[in-house]
XYZ file of C-alpha atoms in Angstrom:
769
model
C 96.883 -28.491 -38.800
C 94.680 -31.041 -38.053
C 93.309 -29.098 -34.956
C 93.164 -25.890 -36.076
C 90.826 -27.515 -39.268
C 88.753 -29.333 -36.681
C 88.005 -26.242 -34.298
C 87.369 -24.129 -37.291
C 84.734 -26.955 -38.716
C 83.368 -26.849 -34.406
C 82.571 -23.357 -34.862
C 80.571 -23.415 -38.132
C 78.538 -26.000 -37.108
C 77.891 -24.429 -34.111
C 76.938 -21.124 -35.374
C 74.687 -22.789 -38.470
C 72.812 -24.576 -35.503
C 72.096 -21.543 -33.852
C 70.796 -19.557 -37.118
C 69.361 -22.256 -38.178
C 67.774 -22.931 -35.235
C 66.600 -19.006 -35.038
C 65.718 -19.274 -39.037
C 63.246 -22.173 -38.275
C 61.339 -21.075 -35.725
C 57.284 -20.388 -36.602
C 55.850 -17.749 -35.322
C 53.011 -14.796 -36.926
C 55.370 -12.066 -36.698
C 58.476 -10.711 -35.011
C 59.784 -8.002 -32.977
C 60.235 -5.009 -35.592
C 57.221 -5.994 -37.495
C 54.224 -3.694 -37.427
C 51.130 -3.898 -34.820
C 48.182 -6.546 -35.334
C 45.926 -3.805 -35.535
C 45.313 -1.098 -37.843
C 42.744 2.163 -38.188
C 41.439 4.746 -40.500
C 38.700 6.329 -42.299
C 37.386 7.482 -44.876
C 35.780 11.649 -44.493
C 34.206 13.601 -47.956
C 36.406 10.877 -50.409
C 39.377 11.204 -48.232
C 41.785 8.565 -47.009
C 43.216 9.300 -43.893
C 47.208 7.191 -42.636
C 46.970 4.581 -41.441
C 47.152 4.102 -37.438
C 47.186 2.256 -34.094
C 46.486 5.255 -31.763
C 42.966 7.098 -32.055
C 40.400 6.985 -34.503
C 38.231 10.213 -34.606
C 34.916 9.102 -35.820
C 31.937 11.051 -37.039
C 28.785 10.574 -38.690
C 29.189 9.942 -42.863
C 32.807 8.693 -42.690
C 33.771 4.459 -43.186
C 35.648 3.220 -40.737
C 38.607 1.096 -42.085
C 40.545 -1.312 -39.670
C 43.834 -3.881 -40.794
C 45.147 -6.777 -39.383
C 48.029 -8.601 -40.563
C 49.511 -11.837 -40.576
C 52.781 -12.461 -41.445
C 54.493 -15.929 -41.731
C 57.878 -15.951 -39.990
C 59.745 -18.831 -40.718
C 58.268 -21.324 -41.855
C 54.999 -22.192 -43.505
C 51.763 -21.256 -41.776
C 48.414 -23.184 -41.881
C 45.259 -23.030 -40.208
C 45.180 -18.978 -40.582
C 42.299 -16.834 -39.381
C 42.100 -13.801 -38.594
C 39.318 -11.962 -36.658
C 37.796 -8.709 -35.648
C 35.411 -7.213 -32.811
C 31.750 -7.340 -33.453
C 31.239 -3.775 -33.841
C 28.400 -4.715 -36.353
C 25.210 -2.323 -35.565
C 26.287 -1.310 -32.523
C 25.163 2.268 -31.508
C 27.661 5.141 -29.851
C 27.070 8.491 -28.044
C 28.829 11.703 -28.917
C 31.790 12.066 -26.707
C 32.412 7.855 -26.235
C 35.054 5.942 -26.584
C 35.459 1.974 -27.588
C 38.982 -0.007 -27.497
C 38.642 -2.318 -30.600
C 39.785 -5.057 -30.674
C 41.466 -7.841 -33.146
C 43.773 -11.398 -33.085
C 45.412 -13.479 -36.286
C 46.147 -16.865 -34.745
C 47.076 -20.136 -36.409
C 47.012 -24.009 -35.909
C 50.994 -23.872 -35.973
C 52.235 -20.275 -34.698
C 51.032 -18.413 -31.429
C 47.693 -16.477 -31.460
C 49.033 -12.180 -31.255
C 46.427 -9.297 -30.286
C 46.233 -5.294 -31.299
C 44.350 -2.855 -30.378
C 43.394 0.965 -31.486
C 40.540 3.336 -29.795
C 37.999 5.246 -31.439
C 36.505 8.087 -30.278
C 33.040 9.515 -31.456
C 32.105 12.896 -32.193
C 28.356 12.139 -33.030
C 25.528 9.799 -31.784
C 25.761 6.995 -34.511
C 26.158 3.466 -35.188
C 28.518 1.086 -37.706
C 27.414 -0.948 -39.823
C 29.351 -3.565 -41.413
C 29.912 -2.424 -45.172
C 28.973 -4.789 -47.801
C 32.756 -5.165 -49.411
C 35.982 -6.401 -47.762
C 39.399 -6.371 -49.149
C 41.804 -8.995 -48.846
C 45.508 -8.908 -49.878
C 48.661 -11.140 -49.741
C 51.961 -9.754 -50.606
C 55.341 -11.936 -50.338
C 58.005 -10.136 -48.556
C 61.751 -11.465 -47.462
C 65.057 -11.295 -49.765
C 62.476 -11.431 -53.020
C 59.506 -9.303 -52.616
C 56.631 -8.803 -54.475
C 56.207 -4.978 -55.846
C 52.253 -5.159 -55.553
C 49.623 -7.248 -53.118
C 47.492 -9.784 -54.626
C 43.718 -9.073 -53.669
C 41.857 -12.424 -53.072
C 38.572 -13.555 -52.616
C 37.880 -15.029 -48.847
C 37.593 -19.107 -49.564
C 35.003 -21.457 -48.799
C 32.520 -19.144 -49.953
C 32.902 -17.118 -46.969
C 32.112 -13.158 -46.863
C 32.856 -9.930 -44.839
C 30.464 -10.881 -41.904
C 33.079 -13.929 -41.322
C 35.881 -10.684 -40.071
C 33.780 -10.928 -36.698
C 32.201 -14.423 -36.486
C 33.675 -15.530 -32.733
C 36.371 -17.988 -34.806
C 37.243 -15.273 -37.425
C 37.629 -15.531 -41.082
C 39.401 -18.477 -42.455
C 42.209 -18.037 -44.776
C 43.955 -21.480 -44.695
C 47.475 -21.613 -45.364
C 50.146 -19.029 -45.972
C 53.513 -19.826 -47.919
C 56.307 -18.437 -45.562
C 57.773 -15.017 -46.107
C 54.134 -13.853 -47.207
C 51.615 -11.378 -45.583
C 48.286 -11.436 -45.406
C 46.205 -8.235 -44.894
C 42.365 -8.352 -44.082
C 40.574 -4.883 -44.418
C 36.777 -4.642 -43.247
C 34.803 -0.942 -43.471
C 32.672 0.074 -41.484
C 30.239 2.618 -42.812
C 29.337 5.107 -40.154
C 25.458 6.335 -39.559
C 23.418 8.723 -37.616
C 21.680 7.175 -34.566
C 19.513 9.360 -33.030
C 16.125 8.682 -31.058
C 13.020 7.212 -32.202
C 10.910 9.494 -33.248
C 8.462 10.809 -31.310
C 4.696 9.248 -32.874
C 2.719 12.506 -33.790
C -1.297 12.873 -32.831
C -4.184 13.875 -34.474
C -7.871 15.416 -33.391
C -11.151 15.524 -34.948
C -12.803 18.716 -34.600
C -17.053 19.694 -34.752
C -17.714 19.457 -38.428
C -19.144 23.723 -39.386
C -21.104 24.517 -42.466
C -23.883 21.585 -42.162
C -26.499 21.663 -44.502
C -28.990 19.817 -46.075
C -26.835 18.014 -47.833
C -23.373 18.519 -46.800
C -21.199 19.460 -44.237
C -17.067 20.454 -43.581
C -15.236 17.244 -41.320
C -12.718 18.821 -39.564
C -9.363 17.886 -37.320
C -5.980 18.944 -36.729
C -2.805 17.587 -35.860
C 0.027 18.122 -33.135
C 2.564 19.110 -36.021
C 5.280 15.895 -34.924
C 6.110 13.164 -37.573
C 2.547 13.120 -39.554
C 2.972 11.603 -43.081
C -0.774 11.895 -44.444
C -3.950 12.397 -42.782
C -8.125 11.629 -44.015
C -11.248 11.307 -42.758
C -13.650 8.315 -42.531
C -16.773 8.465 -42.764
C -20.604 6.341 -41.986
C -24.098 6.762 -41.306
C -24.582 3.488 -39.805
C -21.436 2.760 -38.597
C -21.207 4.864 -35.429
C -17.104 3.621 -34.543
C -15.612 4.033 -37.979
C -12.130 2.361 -38.436
C -9.132 4.325 -40.087
C -8.136 1.159 -41.663
C -11.594 -0.674 -42.869
C -14.505 1.983 -43.113
C -14.668 4.513 -46.123
C -12.094 7.132 -46.620
C -12.383 10.770 -46.990
C -9.638 12.930 -48.511
C -8.512 15.615 -46.642
C -7.127 19.094 -47.383
C -4.141 20.407 -46.016
C -4.044 23.920 -44.354
C -0.664 24.179 -41.757
C -1.163 21.564 -38.797
C -5.041 21.596 -39.168
C -7.522 19.751 -41.851
C -10.734 19.482 -44.082
C -12.890 17.685 -45.854
C -16.099 19.262 -47.942
C -18.941 16.231 -47.399
C -21.388 16.418 -50.160
C -24.802 14.112 -51.463
C -25.783 13.781 -47.860
C -29.409 13.081 -46.981
C -31.134 15.651 -44.784
C -32.407 15.144 -41.094
C -30.227 12.238 -40.853
C -26.888 11.324 -38.579
C -23.225 10.592 -39.361
C -20.392 10.019 -38.044
C -17.034 10.860 -38.795
C -13.142 10.227 -37.318
C -9.878 12.131 -37.967
C -7.034 9.732 -39.102
C -3.295 9.806 -39.708
C 0.075 8.322 -39.759
C 2.900 8.413 -37.850
C 6.127 6.776 -38.276
C 4.507 3.535 -40.349
C 1.794 3.583 -37.753
C -1.573 4.435 -38.386
C -3.114 7.465 -35.190
C -6.565 8.275 -35.002
C -8.628 10.903 -33.154
C -11.755 10.443 -31.870
C -15.172 10.090 -33.292
C -17.888 12.961 -33.441
C -21.468 12.742 -35.201
C -23.198 15.203 -37.190
C -26.946 15.685 -37.920
C -27.617 17.509 -41.125
C -30.432 19.930 -41.619
C -33.601 18.943 -41.302
C -35.995 18.510 -44.553
C -38.728 21.056 -44.428
C -41.648 21.251 -47.209
C -40.924 24.703 -48.487
C -39.135 25.647 -51.874
C -35.221 26.003 -51.472
C -33.442 27.086 -53.641
C -29.820 26.165 -55.316
C -26.633 27.275 -53.804
C -22.860 27.676 -54.941
C -19.902 27.146 -53.691
C -16.795 27.957 -54.982
C -14.049 25.609 -54.867
C -9.790 26.345 -55.732
C -8.647 26.508 -58.895
C -5.968 23.870 -60.601
C -3.925 23.160 -63.221
C -2.470 26.798 -63.285
C -0.114 28.349 -65.571
C 1.411 31.388 -66.731
C -1.640 32.427 -68.914
C -4.168 29.970 -67.747
C -5.881 28.147 -64.365
C -8.606 25.817 -64.003
C -11.999 27.446 -62.104
C -14.262 24.863 -60.126
C -16.790 25.090 -58.429
C -19.646 23.116 -56.222
C -23.501 22.964 -57.664
C -26.351 21.964 -54.832
C -29.298 22.043 -56.575
C -31.328 21.680 -53.900
C -35.632 22.029 -55.006
C -34.541 23.673 -58.175
C -33.999 21.635 -61.534
C -31.897 23.533 -63.350
C -29.059 26.233 -62.767
C -26.813 28.206 -65.071
C -23.288 28.877 -63.861
C -20.625 31.543 -64.172
C -17.244 31.957 -62.901
C -16.044 35.996 -62.709
C -12.658 37.013 -61.994
C -10.494 40.056 -61.696
C -6.703 40.890 -60.909
C -7.640 44.732 -59.717
C -9.107 43.761 -56.085
C -10.897 41.279 -53.651
C -14.108 42.739 -53.716
C -15.517 41.683 -57.197
C -18.848 43.692 -56.453
C -16.510 47.364 -56.103
C -14.469 46.741 -59.406
C -15.766 45.881 -63.250
C -15.228 42.437 -63.293
C -14.266 39.868 -66.184
C -17.614 36.810 -66.980
C -17.364 33.620 -68.622
C -20.230 30.937 -68.729
C -19.808 27.349 -67.918
C -23.406 26.383 -68.810
C -26.886 25.416 -67.474
C -26.110 22.462 -64.967
C -29.230 19.404 -64.531
C -27.420 18.017 -61.201
C -25.314 18.299 -57.961
C -21.616 18.098 -58.697
C -18.161 20.091 -59.161
C -18.304 22.163 -62.362
C -15.539 22.917 -64.093
C -14.166 25.789 -66.939
C -10.553 26.288 -68.657
C -10.040 30.474 -68.986
C -7.204 31.153 -70.547
C -5.194 34.875 -71.343
C -4.330 35.777 -68.564
C -0.547 37.340 -67.411
C 1.810 35.602 -66.685
C 2.927 36.226 -62.632
C 0.014 38.311 -61.555
C -2.900 37.313 -58.622
C -6.139 37.106 -59.361
C -9.805 37.168 -57.881
C -12.359 34.734 -58.553
C -15.580 33.305 -57.333
C -18.717 31.618 -59.083
C -22.122 32.304 -59.441
C -25.152 31.494 -60.424
C -28.645 33.395 -60.480
C -29.883 34.315 -56.923
C -26.453 33.534 -54.946
C -22.948 33.859 -55.463
C -19.867 32.043 -53.786
C -16.947 33.139 -51.997
C -14.047 34.751 -53.225
C -10.903 32.485 -54.009
C -7.434 33.986 -55.186
C -4.358 32.443 -57.060
C -1.517 33.446 -58.752
C -0.510 32.918 -62.335
C 3.005 31.065 -62.982
C 6.271 32.931 -64.396
C 6.259 33.003 -68.186
C 8.921 30.718 -68.324
C 8.563 28.836 -65.241
C 10.602 25.677 -64.402
C 8.403 22.839 -63.953
C 10.825 20.983 -61.405
C 10.579 16.990 -62.155
C 8.113 15.089 -60.052
C 8.883 11.055 -59.180
C 6.204 8.693 -58.156
C 7.023 5.453 -55.416
C 5.540 2.000 -56.809
C 5.142 -1.346 -55.031
C 7.733 -3.175 -54.206
C 8.482 -6.690 -56.884
C 10.419 -10.030 -56.966
C 10.245 -9.888 -53.068
C 12.318 -12.201 -51.418
C 13.788 -13.531 -48.529
C 17.200 -11.525 -48.770
C 16.655 -9.087 -51.812
C 13.511 -7.464 -53.598
C 13.444 -5.079 -56.535
C 12.064 -1.048 -56.107
C 9.819 0.342 -58.660
C 9.761 4.791 -58.807
C 8.019 6.836 -62.144
C 10.069 10.085 -62.840
C 7.933 13.166 -64.906
C 10.950 14.689 -65.752
C 9.204 18.170 -66.868
C 12.417 20.811 -66.593
C 14.801 19.586 -64.312
C 18.436 19.430 -66.669
C 20.200 16.121 -65.707
C 18.363 14.541 -63.352
C 19.453 11.208 -61.662
C 16.848 9.000 -59.369
C 17.882 6.733 -56.494
C 15.986 4.827 -53.709
C 16.298 5.361 -50.304
C 15.455 2.493 -47.592
C 15.612 0.442 -44.426
C 13.608 -1.104 -41.490
C 12.577 2.721 -39.420
C 9.862 4.433 -41.852
C 11.839 8.308 -40.586
C 15.721 7.029 -40.683
C 16.008 5.586 -44.527
C 19.826 5.616 -43.988
C 20.449 2.812 -47.173
C 20.356 4.026 -50.238
C 20.849 2.820 -54.039
C 22.940 4.085 -56.813
C 22.027 7.649 -58.274
C 21.586 6.605 -62.201
C 20.920 9.095 -65.094
C 16.975 8.940 -65.815
C 17.307 7.592 -69.265
C 12.759 6.865 -69.265
C 10.180 8.028 -67.182
C 10.564 4.535 -65.287
C 12.613 3.482 -62.532
C 14.158 0.418 -60.252
C 17.126 -1.368 -58.977
C 17.087 -4.322 -57.381
C 18.347 -4.216 -53.594
C 20.171 -7.215 -51.667
C 21.171 -8.036 -47.699
C 18.012 -7.928 -46.674
C 17.364 -9.656 -43.460
C 14.450 -12.524 -43.798
C 10.571 -11.451 -42.364
C 11.577 -7.738 -42.203
C 9.068 -5.083 -42.817
C 11.435 -2.403 -45.502
C 10.356 1.363 -46.156
C 11.447 2.774 -49.520
C 11.100 6.392 -51.473
C 11.643 7.212 -54.813
C 14.210 10.296 -54.882
C 14.843 12.563 -57.837
C 17.807 15.156 -57.641
C 19.096 17.543 -60.290
C 22.285 17.319 -61.956
C 23.247 19.643 -59.342
C 23.011 17.046 -56.473
C 19.869 19.002 -55.085
C 17.210 16.511 -54.148
C 13.636 17.663 -56.446
C 10.989 15.554 -55.214
C 10.522 12.574 -52.972
C 8.326 10.193 -53.714
C 5.420 8.610 -50.827
C 6.799 6.257 -48.393
C 5.707 2.715 -49.154
C 6.918 -0.641 -47.779
C 6.959 -4.586 -48.139
C 8.010 -7.271 -45.856
C 10.570 -9.823 -47.220
C 9.999 -13.776 -47.095
C 10.353 -15.834 -43.481
C 12.714 -18.490 -44.121
C 9.781 -20.908 -43.250
C 9.783 -24.135 -45.996
C 8.415 -27.548 -46.392
C 9.430 -30.164 -48.186
C 8.483 -30.359 -51.790
C 9.234 -33.004 -54.714
C 12.555 -31.957 -56.971
C 13.148 -33.584 -60.019
C 11.624 -37.045 -58.301
C 13.601 -36.362 -54.130
C 12.489 -34.707 -51.729
C 13.699 -31.236 -51.053
C 11.995 -27.609 -49.698
C 10.999 -24.265 -51.391
C 9.816 -21.581 -49.610
C 5.682 -22.299 -49.304
C 5.642 -24.148 -52.436
C 5.936 -27.670 -54.049
C 7.762 -27.314 -57.243
C 7.541 -29.380 -60.612
C 9.693 -31.689 -61.375
C 11.658 -31.889 -65.363
C 9.418 -34.732 -66.777
C 6.986 -32.067 -68.933
C 6.521 -30.021 -71.968
C 6.199 -26.243 -70.552
C 5.796 -25.222 -74.544
C 3.024 -26.908 -75.134
C 1.387 -26.377 -72.174
C 0.473 -30.163 -71.264
C -0.294 -31.702 -68.241
C 2.058 -33.191 -66.262
C 1.560 -35.988 -62.973
C 4.643 -34.661 -60.007
C 6.418 -36.830 -57.614
C 4.781 -36.542 -54.293
C 6.814 -36.928 -50.996
C 6.344 -36.237 -47.154
C 9.664 -35.404 -44.311
C 10.237 -33.529 -41.688
C 11.435 -29.958 -41.262
C 11.291 -28.205 -37.953
C 9.751 -30.191 -35.891
C 6.393 -30.595 -38.737
C 5.455 -32.954 -40.980
C 4.654 -31.188 -44.518
C 2.686 -33.006 -47.506
C 3.135 -32.434 -50.892
C -0.615 -33.095 -53.294
C 0.417 -37.610 -54.265
C 0.239 -37.602 -58.275
C -1.899 -34.681 -59.658
C -2.266 -33.182 -62.617
C -0.429 -29.815 -62.619
C -2.171 -27.287 -65.113
C 0.850 -24.867 -66.488
C 0.326 -21.307 -67.677
C 3.314 -19.884 -69.248
C 4.959 -16.738 -69.480
C 7.315 -15.692 -72.006
C 10.461 -13.275 -71.108
C 13.044 -12.503 -73.528
C 16.155 -11.326 -72.001
C 20.085 -11.235 -72.097
C 22.684 -13.366 -71.507
C 26.601 -13.263 -71.026
C 26.592 -16.858 -72.015
C 25.095 -18.967 -74.751
C 21.648 -18.673 -75.918
C 19.570 -21.392 -73.804
C 15.477 -21.779 -73.234
C 15.016 -22.267 -70.029
C 12.276 -22.120 -66.992
C 10.870 -21.163 -63.908
C 7.837 -23.427 -62.410
C 6.328 -23.114 -58.695
C 3.210 -24.838 -57.981
C 0.842 -24.140 -55.305
C -0.756 -27.251 -52.931
C -3.628 -26.437 -55.349
C -1.786 -27.866 -58.601
C -2.124 -24.318 -60.519
C 1.316 -23.890 -61.909
C 2.939 -19.960 -63.116
C 5.279 -20.170 -65.094
C 8.574 -18.156 -66.921
C 9.641 -19.537 -69.781
C 13.185 -17.518 -70.573
C 14.346 -16.826 -74.202
C 17.770 -15.700 -73.485
C 18.861 -13.585 -76.217
C 23.045 -14.580 -76.200
C 24.097 -10.831 -75.746
C 27.336 -9.723 -73.388
C 28.387 -5.970 -72.280
C 30.351 -4.134 -69.874
C 31.516 -0.869 -69.538
C 34.827 0.205 -68.148
C 36.812 3.540 -67.368
C 40.694 4.061 -67.495
C 43.643 6.448 -67.925
C 44.762 4.700 -70.698
C 43.542 3.564 -74.173
C 44.832 0.332 -73.740
C 44.847 -1.740 -70.358
C 44.527 -0.450 -66.852
C 39.875 -0.597 -67.310
C 38.288 -0.359 -63.783
C 35.117 0.540 -62.825
C 35.759 3.319 -60.007
C 38.715 5.421 -60.537
C 39.790 8.798 -58.650
C 40.662 11.844 -61.566
C 41.059 15.363 -61.049
C 40.183 18.465 -63.419
C 41.521 18.720 -66.648
C 42.423 14.604 -66.377
C 42.229 12.425 -69.851
C 39.904 9.381 -68.800
C 38.071 6.575 -71.476
C 35.193 5.030 -71.643
C 35.428 1.413 -72.779
C 32.377 -0.913 -73.891
C 32.652 -4.378 -75.136
C 29.886 -6.173 -76.869
C 29.816 -9.912 -77.892
C 27.466 -12.403 -79.793
C 27.762 -14.710 -78.087
C 24.419 -16.260 -79.829
C 24.876 -19.370 -82.788
C 23.000 -16.421 -84.876
C 23.758 -12.994 -86.542
C 21.792 -10.219 -84.966
C 21.369 -6.428 -85.179
C 22.186 -4.534 -82.417
C 22.274 -1.136 -80.991
C 24.623 0.091 -78.521
C 23.847 3.833 -76.365
C 26.788 5.496 -74.114
C 25.668 8.014 -71.740
C 27.609 10.718 -71.079
C 27.331 12.871 -67.871
C 27.729 16.481 -68.330
C 30.275 17.061 -66.301
C 33.077 15.094 -69.001
C 34.120 17.222 -71.888
C 35.197 15.467 -75.504
C 38.854 15.220 -76.208
C 39.203 18.783 -77.066
C 37.908 19.878 -73.917
C 34.773 22.106 -74.998
C 32.643 21.881 -72.257
C 29.221 20.168 -72.394
C 25.969 21.748 -71.798
C 24.335 18.704 -71.021
C 24.112 15.365 -70.553
C 24.617 13.499 -74.024
C 24.693 9.900 -75.307
C 26.801 8.044 -78.330
C 24.979 5.602 -80.452
C 26.256 2.751 -82.919
C 24.000 0.398 -84.781
C 25.924 -2.471 -85.895
C 25.915 -6.607 -86.672
C 27.763 -8.625 -85.213
C 27.985 -12.471 -86.759
C 28.187 -15.665 -84.100
C 31.213 -14.889 -81.873
C 32.262 -11.279 -83.259
C 33.001 -9.259 -80.725
C 33.249 -4.818 -80.580
C 35.346 -2.862 -78.173
C 34.092 1.500 -78.330
C 36.903 3.547 -76.981
C 35.458 7.334 -76.181
C 38.203 9.408 -75.120
C 37.146 12.103 -72.067
C 38.580 15.426 -70.627
C 37.234 16.337 -66.725
C 35.408 19.165 -66.528
C 36.541 22.490 -64.825
C 33.033 22.863 -62.993
C 33.408 19.566 -60.742
C 33.692 19.744 -56.568
C 35.809 17.120 -54.964
C 34.078 14.092 -53.657
C 31.898 14.953 -56.207
C 30.634 11.122 -57.908
C 30.264 10.609 -61.997
C 28.135 7.766 -62.966
C 27.663 5.954 -66.332
C 26.148 2.802 -67.355
C 25.610 1.791 -71.640
C 22.549 0.286 -72.790
C 22.415 -2.550 -75.547
C 18.576 -2.839 -77.234
C 18.102 -5.754 -79.856
C 14.683 -6.459 -80.420
C 12.772 -4.145 -78.122
C 14.124 -6.214 -75.450
C 17.390 -3.632 -73.066
C 19.851 -4.848 -70.677
C 22.099 -1.972 -69.088
C 25.548 -2.517 -68.336
C 27.587 -2.182 -64.754
C 27.959 1.366 -63.660
C 31.157 2.967 -64.065
C 32.223 5.849 -61.099
C 35.050 8.674 -61.281
C 35.125 10.224 -58.313
C 36.603 13.739 -58.680
C 39.812 14.621 -56.700
C 41.558 17.817 -56.951
C 43.954 16.927 -54.950
C 45.624 13.689 -56.834
C 49.066 13.516 -58.139
C 49.734 10.216 -59.792
C 46.912 7.783 -61.564
C 43.892 7.688 -59.851
C 43.328 4.777 -57.698
C 39.889 2.567 -57.641
C 38.170 2.696 -53.820
C 39.864 -0.609 -53.226
C 43.281 1.004 -54.554
C 42.387 4.095 -52.056
C 43.541 1.681 -49.020
C 46.797 0.415 -50.342
C 47.058 4.662 -50.893
C 46.458 5.219 -47.666
C 48.460 2.572 -46.015
C 51.526 4.820 -44.591
C 52.453 4.824 -40.990
C 52.091 8.224 -38.710
C 55.431 9.233 -40.672
C 54.603 9.433 -43.509
C 56.804 6.056 -44.284
C 55.602 3.003 -46.386
C 53.520 0.363 -43.574
C 55.689 -2.192 -45.366
C 55.102 -4.683 -42.364
C 57.077 -7.472 -42.834
C 60.738 -8.866 -43.715
C 62.634 -11.494 -43.311
C 66.452 -13.263 -44.551
C 65.743 -16.844 -45.595
C 67.578 -18.930 -47.911
C 65.455 -20.243 -50.850
C 67.590 -22.115 -52.945
C 70.835 -24.738 -53.258
C 73.288 -21.567 -54.467
C 71.722 -19.533 -51.415
C 72.767 -22.010 -48.347
C 76.278 -22.648 -49.962
C 76.938 -18.586 -49.855
C 75.322 -18.887 -46.358
C 78.017 -21.685 -45.122
C 80.836 -19.940 -46.463
C 80.007 -16.485 -45.028
C 79.847 -18.207 -41.853
C 83.094 -20.492 -42.077
C 84.828 -17.417 -42.418
C 83.382 -16.114 -39.822
C 84.544 -18.971 -37.739
C 87.668 -18.838 -38.832
C 87.849 -15.006 -37.756
C 86.655 -16.059 -34.422
C 89.388 -18.809 -34.175
C 92.062 -16.496 -34.395
C 90.962 -13.761 -32.060
C 90.026 -16.029 -29.325
C 93.202 -18.841 -29.789
C 96.654 -18.755 -29.376
C 98.688 -19.641 -32.199
C 99.500 -23.357 -32.240
C 103.116 -24.212 -31.955
């Protein structure tokens, strides 16, 4: 009997050692796990399945990579995950690229994976400004969902493609780590050809005027003008007197008046192409000789302006020459261009005693009618010109204007524009920008037009780099109505100078900073600290204990914390301080969208026609005083009220309320996605809070239309999880393992092994006599 027990114990111990040794091995994955690297794309708002095979890439796609690591057998330490650097790389149509990635740990071997990209267009890959890191427990007690985490130690999406990858630290046993990187696929066309301008010989030369002429080759010329001089034989396109031009196809011209007789003048045609100034040759001409005999006045008909369905402003230029005054008339008719052969209407513009433009507003015209008109004076008639009045109820489209950028830093700036809505319904305004003036591939969010001014902050810029931008307005159907002019700015450089900060040497971009010992509200004099330091091999100085004069500008703003009075001061080396004094109002406002009245709050969801959604707004008074305020929520016309009544236009919900210190209010609006929406359409909205004339907008919330969805819609980050299936349509649960987690589980395991050992003994040994 003792021999039987001894053999059983030995068998159990051997199996226990083998099993324990097997499950205790540390690795990043097992042979049954999925691959290290998967790829997929989002096209027109729809994500493909994850694959380890070939991914076809087109312009406008978002390429996604998913890198997997799994702690098998024990905890993993020093975990890092890295993707090959594809950022800003160009690929030609028809080419392919094998992309590799690896996962690594300090106590486990490195593992590699790769997939193949095939490009359908000439494109560039640009690392998206978002990433995703998910952690989930697998094994015998799996978690139902993944936990989204932020990269530790201030790392961001750029660390995914750094040489050492993103450093994620430790990973507990039976947990998997999935890092997802996104790349925007943008068009990559060759640098456009720079256009050309030519200066042509002038025409219509008189004693006091001439027509300047030029033309372009029709290639990428954004703007044209002339430069003109009487004394400079080589006028510059950038520094000489500028004369605006009238464009007529590839030709352009300008009528120059007020010249002196018998004088030589010089001019040059100029233009701008792809952000560069281009210049034609210089041409000179001489005005007609001065004459002693009497010269009569001349009249020149100019194009009309401010044309509506019933009115127009007639214009002409009067050159009195040797006469002292002349009466000016305008003749017009809709029957014939030969005004001498038909009866015409005539309007009097007054007696003029000096040279210049003459105008006359004429109304009572027929809508949508072509008219012919000219200016006349006794003894002279101008050329006949034509125009067409507008249609009745003519729609005047929105107009947008690009204004200069402000708050330009090393990595950010604020873009500005102005919008004239006119008759455009439900307009939205946004900005396009980039470093190439002919390829502004970056775009800000499309925002409803709340006022005639628009501004949006952009980040992620490169220091000491020139950026170009335009304002764009589109109608409620997503059609671009107007684009503003092209403007540019240069971000600040990284160069720095040592400066005193609260009595110590620090550095701020090209400026000295005042310390904290002065009364900013009283504009008093302050003697600042002085110091010297070395930065970048150069010695920089700040003025030693010189008086600083403080000038203060008060700025009211909302805040999501208790109201405080703060200030910003930058002092240049001449000790002149421009100061902003911030008086924070202490109000908090946030907005979400969800499919439930309570909970499930998101800033972006996917929804289909007829689906119910809820807009939610939280307003809170964080100050120590009672406040009166107004809240306005923008409701796009694509969303109907809860009874599904179709909305004809965008609308606003308005609440006027009083909040005590610490009090908060939540507003919920039930809405239904309308039937006129299309797949891939983005429905954006913001709310606004107003107090004492100071406005503050919430974050943007977005509904992405997806009429093919079945379950409750997901956010953009959740779309990645929805697409996380393998090529066979099965959920890609990539890691699993069995390992005891408690004393009870070990006891169950040992009992099981004892039974197995006892069975092996009786199968392979003889009975003991």
